[in-house]
Tab-separated table of C-alpha atoms and ligand atoms in Angstrom:
chain	number	residue	atom	x	y	z
A	3	MET	CA	26.358	46.710	95.239
A	4	ASN	CA	29.989	46.455	93.805
A	5	LYS	CA	31.108	50.178	93.696
A	6	PHE	CA	34.179	49.228	92.124
A	7	HIS	CA	31.434	48.593	88.756
A	8	THR	CA	32.571	45.399	87.040
A	9	PRO	CA	30.741	45.901	83.611
A	10	LYS	CA	29.514	43.268	81.400
A	11	SER	CA	32.544	43.931	78.995
A	12	SER	CA	35.483	42.710	80.362
A	13	MET	CA	34.060	39.098	80.350
A	14	GLU	CA	34.745	39.755	76.442
A	15	GLU	CA	37.492	41.180	76.835
A	16	MET	CA	39.946	38.688	78.680
A	17	TRP	CA	38.084	35.693	76.701
A	18	LYS	CA	39.820	36.982	73.658
A	19	LEU	CA	42.786	38.241	75.791
A	20	ILE	CA	43.550	34.588	76.769
A	21	VAL	CA	42.719	32.849	73.094
A	22	GLU	CA	45.211	35.456	72.031
A	23	LEU	CA	47.422	34.727	74.572
A	24	PHE	CA	46.625	30.592	74.705
A	25	PRO	CA	48.961	29.425	71.677
A	26	ILE	CA	51.618	31.515	71.415
A	27	HIS	CA	55.244	29.395	73.456
A	28	ARG	CA	56.423	31.032	76.178
A	29	THR	CA	59.208	30.283	79.396
A	30	LEU	CA	60.578	32.330	81.760
A	31	VAL	CA	62.564	34.453	79.561
A	32	ASN	CA	61.935	33.949	75.411
A	33	ASP	CA	60.844	35.569	72.683
A	34	GLY	CA	56.829	34.569	73.088
A	35	PHE	CA	56.862	36.339	76.516
A	36	LYS	CA	58.368	39.740	75.116
A	37	ASN	CA	55.877	38.664	72.068
A	38	SER	CA	52.337	38.182	74.843
A	39	LEU	CA	53.921	41.081	76.601
A	40	GLU	CA	53.624	43.501	73.592
A	41	ILE	CA	50.090	42.019	72.460
A	42	ILE	CA	48.733	42.974	76.707
A	43	LYS	CA	50.145	46.533	75.909
A	44	ARG	CA	47.785	46.543	72.675
A	45	LYS	CA	45.142	45.938	75.178
A	46	LEU	CA	46.705	48.299	78.360
A	47	ASP	CA	49.258	50.758	78.130
A	48	ILE	CA	52.113	48.707	80.259
A	49	THR	CA	55.763	49.699	80.482
A	50	ILE	CA	58.216	46.702	79.726
A	51	LEU	CA	60.739	46.714	81.861
A	52	GLU	CA	64.381	44.763	81.079
A	53	TYR	CA	66.657	42.695	83.029
A	54	ASP	CA	70.025	41.162	81.700
A	55	SER	CA	70.386	37.298	81.467
A	56	GLY	CA	73.592	37.114	84.093
A	57	MET	CA	72.263	39.325	86.484
A	58	GLU	CA	72.367	38.924	90.742
A	59	VAL	CA	69.050	39.317	91.621
A	60	TRP	CA	69.175	38.884	95.258
A	61	ASP	CA	69.947	34.533	95.888
A	62	TRP	CA	69.219	34.101	91.709
A	63	ILE	CA	71.274	34.097	88.490
A	64	ILE	CA	68.453	35.699	85.739
A	65	PRO	CA	69.018	32.681	83.488
A	66	ASN	CA	69.588	33.170	79.439
A	67	ALA	CA	67.026	33.749	77.097
A	68	TRP	CA	65.677	29.708	75.124
A	69	ASN	CA	64.154	29.965	71.992
A	70	VAL	CA	62.934	26.689	70.399
A	71	ARG	CA	63.308	25.917	66.961
A	72	GLU	CA	62.732	23.063	66.289
A	73	ALA	CA	62.121	19.919	68.620
A	74	TYR	CA	60.727	16.781	67.295
A	75	ILE	CA	60.884	12.652	67.627
A	76	LYS	CA	61.276	10.829	64.663
A	77	ASP	CA	60.643	6.849	63.770
A	78	SER	CA	62.672	5.250	61.045
A	79	THR	CA	60.292	5.662	58.449
A	80	GLY	CA	60.855	9.529	58.685
A	81	ASN	CA	57.766	10.001	61.179
A	82	ARG	CA	57.429	12.320	63.773
A	83	ILE	CA	55.705	10.873	66.255
A	84	VAL	CA	57.013	13.508	68.739
A	85	ASP	CA	56.956	16.938	67.740
A	86	PHE	CA	56.910	20.521	69.044
A	87	ASN	CA	55.046	21.908	66.766
A	88	ASN	CA	52.153	19.840	67.480
A	89	ASN	CA	52.237	21.153	70.955
A	90	ASN	CA	54.345	23.384	72.842
A	91	LEU	CA	54.074	21.190	75.935
A	92	HIS	CA	55.900	18.386	74.481
A	93	LEU	CA	59.797	19.999	75.373
A	94	ALA	CA	60.006	20.811	79.103
A	95	PRO	CA	61.558	24.656	78.883
A	96	TYR	CA	64.747	24.945	78.719
A	97	SER	CA	66.091	21.702	77.500
A	98	ALA	CA	69.803	21.296	76.848
A	99	PRO	CA	70.294	20.808	72.426
A	100	PHE	CA	70.743	17.368	71.336
A	101	SER	CA	70.678	15.584	68.227
A	102	GLY	CA	71.602	11.848	67.441
A	103	LYS	CA	69.606	8.422	67.256
A	104	LEU	CA	68.816	6.572	70.719
A	105	THR	CA	66.922	3.149	70.947
A	106	LYS	CA	63.201	3.429	72.992
A	107	SER	CA	65.198	2.691	76.206
A	108	GLU	CA	67.757	5.016	75.815
A	109	LEU	CA	64.675	7.155	74.770
A	110	LEU	CA	62.420	6.412	77.785
A	111	LYS	CA	65.310	8.049	79.944
A	112	HIS	CA	63.986	11.498	77.971
A	113	ILE	CA	60.123	10.768	78.720
A	114	TRP	CA	57.694	12.196	81.487
A	115	THR	CA	54.701	10.824	80.885
A	116	LEU	CA	51.820	10.096	83.082
A	117	PRO	CA	50.265	7.036	84.006
A	118	ASP	CA	47.525	7.766	85.793
A	119	ASP	CA	46.036	10.631	83.348
A	120	PRO	CA	47.052	8.309	80.512
A	121	GLY	CA	45.558	10.783	77.369
A	122	SER	CA	47.491	14.575	79.487
A	123	ILE	CA	50.102	15.839	78.329
A	124	PRO	CA	52.776	16.515	81.514
A	125	TYR	CA	53.989	20.237	81.856
A	126	ARG	CA	57.012	19.870	83.197
A	127	THR	CA	60.189	21.991	82.913
A	128	LEU	CA	64.063	21.956	83.705
A	129	TYR	CA	64.471	25.667	84.778
A	130	TYR	CA	67.901	25.812	86.264
A	131	LYS	CA	69.454	22.893	84.875
A	132	THR	CA	72.042	22.929	81.626
A	133	ASP	CA	72.710	19.020	80.995
A	134	ASP	CA	69.937	17.410	80.518
A	135	TRP	CA	66.524	16.951	78.360
A	136	LYS	CA	63.261	16.185	78.416
A	137	PHE	CA	59.981	15.520	76.022
A	138	CYS	CA	56.857	15.036	77.614
A	139	ILE	CA	53.965	12.820	76.491
A	140	ALA	CA	51.010	11.821	76.662
A	141	HIS	CA	51.250	8.547	78.362
A	142	ASN	CA	49.212	7.056	75.823
A	143	ASP	CA	51.733	7.513	72.752
A	144	LEU	CA	54.727	4.846	74.534
A	145	ARG	CA	52.922	2.360	72.241
A	146	LEU	CA	54.326	4.400	68.753
A	147	PHE	CA	57.698	3.102	70.354
A	148	ASN	CA	58.926	-0.255	69.828
A	149	ASP	CA	62.094	-1.651	70.949
A	150	SER	CA	63.875	-2.834	67.339
A	151	GLU	CA	63.711	0.440	66.418
A	152	ALA	CA	66.204	4.054	66.324
A	153	TYR	CA	64.176	6.972	66.963
A	154	ASP	CA	66.226	10.231	65.355
A	155	VAL	CA	66.228	13.155	68.469
A	156	CYS	CA	65.865	17.073	67.469
A	157	ILE	CA	66.122	19.473	69.760
A	158	ASP	CA	66.865	23.040	68.330
A	159	ILE	CA	67.283	24.943	70.545
A	160	ASP	CA	68.623	29.275	70.470
A	161	SER	CA	69.857	29.304	74.220
A	162	LYS	CA	71.979	32.794	74.875
A	163	PRO	CA	71.863	35.953	76.906
A	164	GLY	CA	68.178	37.734	76.336
A	165	LYS	CA	66.810	40.523	78.804
A	166	LEU	CA	63.836	38.905	81.115
A	167	CYS	CA	60.998	41.043	81.133
A	168	ILE	CA	58.100	42.566	82.987
A	169	GLY	CA	55.215	43.834	82.271
A	170	GLU	CA	54.053	47.443	84.547
A	171	TYR	CA	51.552	49.611	84.672
A	172	TYR	CA	51.248	52.009	87.417
A	173	LEU	CA	47.881	54.068	88.111
A	174	PRO	CA	48.724	57.267	90.498
A	175	GLY	CA	45.863	57.805	93.159
A	176	LYS	CA	45.956	60.674	96.196
A	177	THR	CA	48.315	58.645	98.016
A	178	GLU	CA	52.128	57.108	96.840
A	179	LYS	CA	51.206	53.910	99.240
A	180	GLU	CA	49.777	51.599	96.544
A	181	ILE	CA	48.773	48.714	96.009
A	182	LEU	CA	50.321	45.754	94.053
A	183	ILE	CA	47.916	43.270	91.561
A	184	THR	CA	50.083	40.457	89.907
A	185	SER	CA	50.422	37.228	87.813
A	186	TYR	CA	52.827	35.361	86.322
A	187	LEU	CA	53.116	34.396	82.093
A	188	CYS	CA	55.948	32.242	82.034
A	189	HIS	CA	53.487	29.338	81.190
A	190	PRO	CA	53.374	27.808	77.313
A	191	SER	CA	49.130	26.732	76.285
A	192	LEU	CA	48.397	26.207	79.269
A	193	ALA	CA	44.713	28.687	80.815
A	194	ASN	CA	43.852	28.619	84.059
A	195	ASP	CA	47.835	28.150	85.257
A	196	ASN	CA	49.032	31.000	84.043
A	197	LEU	CA	46.765	33.467	81.564
A	198	SER	CA	42.915	33.157	83.516
A	199	GLY	CA	45.481	35.247	86.109
A	200	VAL	CA	46.814	37.379	83.518
A	201	ALA	CA	43.815	37.690	82.075
A	202	VAL	CA	42.161	38.978	84.745
A	203	ALA	CA	45.016	41.391	86.067
A	204	VAL	CA	44.661	42.923	83.113
A	205	GLU	CA	41.254	43.456	83.565
A	206	ILE	CA	41.310	44.746	86.801
A	207	MET	CA	43.599	47.986	86.243
A	208	LYS	CA	41.266	48.552	83.072
A	209	ASN	CA	38.612	49.326	84.631
A	210	LEU	CA	40.528	51.111	87.884
A	211	ALA	CA	41.703	53.077	85.001
A	212	ALA	CA	38.006	54.011	85.271
A	213	ILE	CA	37.694	55.006	88.213
A	214	ASP	CA	38.103	58.785	89.524
A	215	ASN	CA	39.304	59.583	92.827
A	216	ARG	CA	41.126	56.683	94.049
A	217	ARG	CA	42.809	57.335	97.696
A	218	TYR	CA	45.774	53.865	96.630
A	219	SER	CA	48.151	53.907	93.928
A	220	TYR	CA	47.725	51.089	92.657
A	221	ARG	CA	50.983	48.585	90.235
A	222	LEU	CA	50.612	45.962	87.876
A	223	LEU	CA	53.428	43.336	87.751
A	224	VAL	CA	52.853	40.748	84.521
A	225	VAL	CA	56.641	38.421	85.572
A	226	PRO	CA	57.820	35.146	84.754
A	227	GLU	CA	56.934	33.262	87.976
A	228	CYS	CA	59.274	33.305	90.656
A	229	ILE	CA	62.416	35.280	88.765
A	230	GLY	CA	60.877	37.968	87.827
A	231	ALA	CA	58.965	39.061	90.837
A	232	THR	CA	62.427	38.303	92.633
A	233	THR	CA	64.004	40.317	89.970
A	234	TYR	CA	61.679	43.660	90.591
A	235	LEU	CA	61.445	42.960	94.468
A	236	ALA	CA	65.485	42.887	94.397
A	237	THR	CA	65.666	46.067	91.479
A	238	HIS	CA	62.965	48.056	93.407
A	239	GLU	CA	64.157	47.464	97.317
A	240	ASP	CA	63.915	51.592	98.315
A	241	GLN	CA	60.483	51.767	96.403
A	242	LEU	CA	58.740	48.655	98.585
A	243	HIS	CA	58.227	50.734	101.960
A	244	LYS	CA	55.342	51.707	99.634
A	245	ILE	CA	53.705	48.758	99.170
A	246	VAL	CA	50.743	49.033	101.459
A	247	GLY	CA	50.000	44.775	100.025
A	248	GLY	CA	48.758	43.304	97.156
A	249	TYR	CA	46.842	40.076	95.690
A	250	ILE	CA	48.899	38.097	92.987
A	251	LEU	CA	45.980	36.135	90.933
A	252	THR	CA	46.059	32.603	89.247
A	253	CYS	CA	43.521	29.970	88.503
A	254	CYS	CA	41.258	32.950	88.099
A	255	GLY	CA	38.844	30.505	85.456
A	256	ASP	CA	37.685	26.998	86.349
A	257	ASP	CA	34.586	25.783	87.736
A	258	GLY	CA	35.583	25.866	91.328
A	259	ILE	CA	34.656	28.051	93.900
A	260	VAL	CA	36.118	31.292	94.693
A	261	THR	CA	39.364	30.515	97.029
A	262	TYR	CA	41.752	33.286	99.442
A	263	LYS	CA	44.620	32.320	100.358
A	264	LYS	CA	45.654	34.895	103.014
A	265	THR	CA	49.217	36.518	103.457
A	266	TYR	CA	52.474	35.261	105.993
A	267	SER	CA	51.155	37.854	108.516
A	268	GLY	CA	47.054	37.068	108.064
A	269	ASN	CA	45.441	39.527	109.917
A	270	SER	CA	45.886	42.643	107.217
A	271	VAL	CA	44.026	44.719	105.668
A	272	ILE	CA	44.634	43.267	102.741
A	273	ASP	CA	43.168	39.320	104.147
A	274	LYS	CA	40.042	40.911	106.099
A	275	ALA	CA	38.680	43.177	102.447
A	276	ALA	CA	38.804	39.655	101.138
A	277	VAL	CA	37.938	37.622	103.654
A	278	HIS	CA	34.996	40.605	104.169
A	279	VAL	CA	33.801	40.537	100.521
A	280	LEU	CA	33.828	37.268	100.141
A	281	LYS	CA	31.620	36.841	103.073
A	282	ASN	CA	29.095	39.071	101.771
A	283	LYS	CA	28.890	38.501	98.227
A	284	TYR	CA	28.548	34.429	99.050
A	285	GLN	CA	26.189	34.602	102.057
A	286	ASP	CA	25.790	30.834	101.681
A	287	SER	CA	29.743	30.570	102.627
A	288	SER	CA	30.416	29.222	98.983
A	289	PHE	CA	34.304	30.193	99.389
A	290	ASN	CA	37.212	28.947	100.619
A	291	GLU	CA	39.292	31.047	102.534
A	292	TYR	CA	42.427	29.263	103.037
A	293	ASP	CA	45.977	30.193	105.508
A	294	PHE	CA	49.391	31.068	103.886
A	295	TRP	CA	50.952	28.018	102.680
A	296	PRO	CA	54.415	28.622	102.096
A	297	ASN	CA	54.281	26.085	98.771
A	298	GLY	CA	52.670	28.360	95.953
A	299	SER	CA	52.679	31.467	93.283
A	300	ASP	CA	54.677	34.352	93.535
A	301	GLU	CA	52.615	35.144	97.448
A	302	GLN	CA	56.031	32.719	97.943
A	303	ARG	CA	58.863	36.006	97.270
A	304	TYR	CA	56.604	38.762	98.369
A	305	ASN	CA	56.244	37.278	102.019
A	306	ALA	CA	59.683	36.140	102.806
A	307	PRO	CA	61.457	37.549	104.733
A	308	GLY	CA	63.407	40.286	103.990
A	309	VAL	CA	60.400	41.199	102.183
A	310	ARG	CA	57.478	40.935	104.340
A	311	LEU	CA	54.594	42.406	101.800
A	312	ASP	CA	51.155	41.673	102.715
A	313	VAL	CA	50.295	39.363	99.586
A	314	GLY	CA	47.688	37.197	99.117
A	315	SER	CA	46.287	35.163	96.536
A	316	PHE	CA	42.517	34.849	95.069
A	317	MET	CA	42.580	31.533	92.947
A	318	ARG	CA	39.596	29.532	92.045
A	319	THR	CA	40.299	25.856	92.636
A	320	PRO	CA	43.675	26.096	94.316
A	321	TYR	CA	47.095	24.496	91.712
A	322	SER	CA	47.288	21.281	92.111
A	323	GLU	CA	43.962	20.848	93.755
A	324	PHE	CA	42.643	20.127	89.665
A	325	ALA	CA	42.969	16.821	88.211
A	326	GLU	CA	43.897	19.466	85.024
A	327	TYR	CA	46.741	21.176	86.832
A	328	HIS	CA	50.231	20.939	84.727
A	329	THR	CA	48.803	19.323	82.102
A	330	SER	CA	47.606	19.603	78.248
A	331	LYS	CA	44.298	19.628	79.846
A	332	ASP	CA	44.318	22.858	80.910
A	333	ASN	CA	43.081	24.621	78.015
A	334	LEU	CA	40.347	26.788	77.031
A	335	SER	CA	37.325	23.859	77.270
A	336	PHE	CA	39.033	24.244	81.409
A	337	ILE	CA	37.631	27.677	81.818
A	338	SER	CA	34.915	29.569	81.617
A	339	LYS	CA	34.054	32.829	80.482
A	340	GLU	CA	31.420	33.467	83.193
A	341	LYS	CA	33.802	32.084	86.282
A	342	LEU	CA	36.874	35.018	85.139
A	343	PHE	CA	33.598	37.719	85.572
A	344	ASP	CA	33.043	36.609	88.766
A	345	THR	CA	36.647	36.492	89.795
A	346	LEU	CA	37.094	39.892	88.688
A	347	ASP	CA	34.205	40.561	90.381
A	348	SER	CA	35.403	39.629	93.692
A	349	ILE	CA	38.105	41.212	92.871
A	350	LEU	CA	37.193	44.334	92.522
A	351	ARG	CA	34.612	44.292	95.228
A	352	THR	CA	37.494	44.253	97.613
A	353	LEU	CA	39.513	47.067	96.227
A	354	TYR	CA	36.565	48.675	96.903
A	355	VAL	CA	36.494	48.371	100.250
A	356	ILE	CA	40.318	48.652	100.964
A	357	ASP	CA	40.202	52.161	99.290
A	358	ASN	CA	37.438	53.558	101.284
A	359	ASP	CA	37.980	52.211	104.148
A	360	GLU	CA	39.162	54.444	106.718
A	361	ILE	CA	39.331	55.603	109.926
A	362	LEU	CA	36.787	58.060	111.192
A	363	ASN	CA	36.900	60.332	114.968
A	364	ASN	CA	33.652	62.041	117.099
A	365	ASN	CA	33.710	65.660	116.869
A	366	TYR	CA	30.665	64.902	119.586
A	367	LYS	CA	30.895	64.294	123.425
A	368	GLY	CA	28.318	61.509	124.548
A	369	GLU	CA	25.533	61.195	122.261
A	370	PRO	CA	24.922	63.289	119.522
A	371	PHE	CA	21.462	64.623	118.889
A	372	LEU	CA	20.848	63.265	115.007
A	373	THR	CA	17.632	65.004	114.959
A	374	LYS	CA	19.133	68.625	115.466
A	375	HIS	CA	21.589	66.805	111.772
A	376	GLY	CA	18.477	65.800	110.043
A	377	ILE	CA	19.945	62.136	109.686
A	378	TYR	CA	17.694	60.739	112.204
A	379	GLN	CA	16.026	57.334	111.351
A	380	SER	CA	13.691	56.036	113.067
A	381	THR	CA	12.615	52.358	113.728
A	382	ASP	CA	10.049	49.883	115.664
A	383	LEU	CA	11.843	48.875	118.689
A	384	ARG	CA	9.531	46.300	119.686
A	385	LYS	CA	11.297	44.614	116.371
A	386	PRO	CA	14.476	46.635	116.061
A	387	ASP	CA	15.409	45.230	112.206
A	388	LYS	CA	19.590	45.292	113.355
A	389	GLN	CA	20.833	45.278	109.310
A	390	SER	CA	18.736	48.966	109.143
A	391	ILE	CA	19.927	52.003	108.758
A	392	CYS	CA	18.306	53.690	112.491
A	393	TYR	CA	20.841	50.398	113.897
A	394	ILE	CA	23.651	50.885	112.170
A	395	GLN	CA	23.114	54.812	112.807
A	396	ARG	CA	23.373	53.481	116.407
A	397	THR	CA	25.890	51.222	115.962
A	398	LEU	CA	28.306	53.834	114.633
A	399	MET	CA	27.067	56.758	116.970
A	400	MET	CA	28.891	53.881	119.616
A	401	GLU	CA	31.909	53.078	117.213
A	402	LEU	CA	32.844	56.848	115.636
A	403	ASP	CA	36.202	56.920	118.021
A	404	GLY	CA	38.949	57.319	115.730
A	405	LEU	CA	40.170	54.445	116.790
A	406	ASN	CA	38.641	51.130	114.402
A	407	SER	CA	38.176	51.852	110.506
A	408	LEU	CA	35.070	51.214	109.408
A	409	LEU	CA	35.532	47.658	107.456
A	410	ASP	CA	36.718	46.841	111.497
A	411	ILE	CA	33.406	47.946	112.775
A	412	ALA	CA	31.309	46.325	109.889
A	413	ASP	CA	33.221	42.462	110.688
A	414	LYS	CA	32.633	43.361	114.222
A	415	TRP	CA	29.016	44.114	114.288
A	416	ASN	CA	28.159	41.572	111.071
A	417	TYR	CA	27.423	44.259	108.827
A	418	SER	CA	28.610	44.772	104.946
A	419	PHE	CA	30.024	47.631	104.683
A	420	ASP	CA	28.731	48.966	101.856
A	421	ASP	CA	26.256	49.598	104.713
A	422	VAL	CA	28.656	51.221	107.624
A	423	TYR	CA	30.159	53.622	104.312
A	424	ASP	CA	27.030	54.585	103.135
A	425	VAL	CA	25.712	55.872	106.497
A	426	SER	CA	29.583	57.441	107.830
A	427	ARG	CA	28.665	59.974	104.823
A	428	GLU	CA	25.838	60.898	107.076
A	429	PHE	CA	27.720	61.599	109.736
A	430	LEU	CA	30.432	63.607	107.795
A	431	GLU	CA	28.406	65.243	105.481
A	432	SER	CA	27.256	66.888	108.747
A	433	GLY	CA	30.275	67.575	110.552
A	434	LEU	CA	29.707	65.233	113.352
A	435	VAL	CA	32.931	63.306	112.308
A	436	ARG	CA	36.025	63.894	110.463
A	437	ILE	CA	38.475	61.864	108.755
A	438	VAL	CA	41.315	60.936	110.253
A	439	GLU	CA	44.400	59.644	108.371
A	440	SER	CA	44.528	55.800	107.781
A	441	LYS	CA	46.813	53.912	109.883
B	505	LIG	ZN1	52.195	26.524	87.380
């Protein structure tokens, strides 16, 4: 049972948000990014943090704002054969401005295509470069160009100092220790990578806000990938000790099975809870459990030297393992409401385990007389059911010694966390055990 209940209404809520955000042109620092945060703010009352272009954040510098006024390639008849207005993937983000007439061979040096997927427009960027420009087009569209013609190229860019924006939402709990939920919003019209992660993250916070008595505090960060996470970390160094760990969400809506990518340390409560929940939810083992690898999304920044926060990653098919990744085929038809909901449900179940995991210590010596405490359950000793309450009671009598958490005990004995937690309430309410502060 999912005790951080996932309401069915979340399915439509996530979908509506993705549909609304999909057409907007976003990049690291631009109007589209801020406008997208404003749309999210109507669903969840996030705070929009702003940081100036040019600001040094550890080893990095926040780039200028980059907004596209117009970008196209026109043939000699005045026909726009490539136009940013038709698809915002057509211009590589942070391309330099340009205006001029070029031959086909000159132009081809500034065009990226996907020869092995000729119908798709690639998504590639020119972040942190200043002197090049590239159009991204479907390989099939190269036939629109011929050798005898000259083409008018226009890349009209408004590039000037602006504000890097981060969407933040904080939910206080009983303790200041916090769990981080984060995703990135800097991609233009792509659905699985990255809008699916943002929609699930926002919905997590909306659901958590409706739950009473949360132990942990929760913080949502919606950032431009890499530079946004680095900016937040560099400007909140004195706060980072409060973070127990968290999850970055990406590629949450495709048809693949759920993947959990572990933290750098690999054995934190963040990892144990995620793997425990996925094992119990998908009894047929139809999920992926991957060790940390050092090429990915913002888990790279959170787990990096000098930071070393236990941030794992929930996704379905990992980025770069699906053919549609970073192409125009990663659109609304590539994701589904049902898979978004399934991912959301898996993460809320995981957060429930983390929020309720605790260490209990015995107030008794030897074997307690459960009948006296009104909680004894009998079992047929000839055919003992190892998943029965009776068996879990006997396990807890042996294990509740102030050393191992309920999740550790559940994993050791192959029980679900929920069953162990429920039986442990009987022990607690009868005064047989007491709560030890969580590690
Ligand atoms: Zn991406």
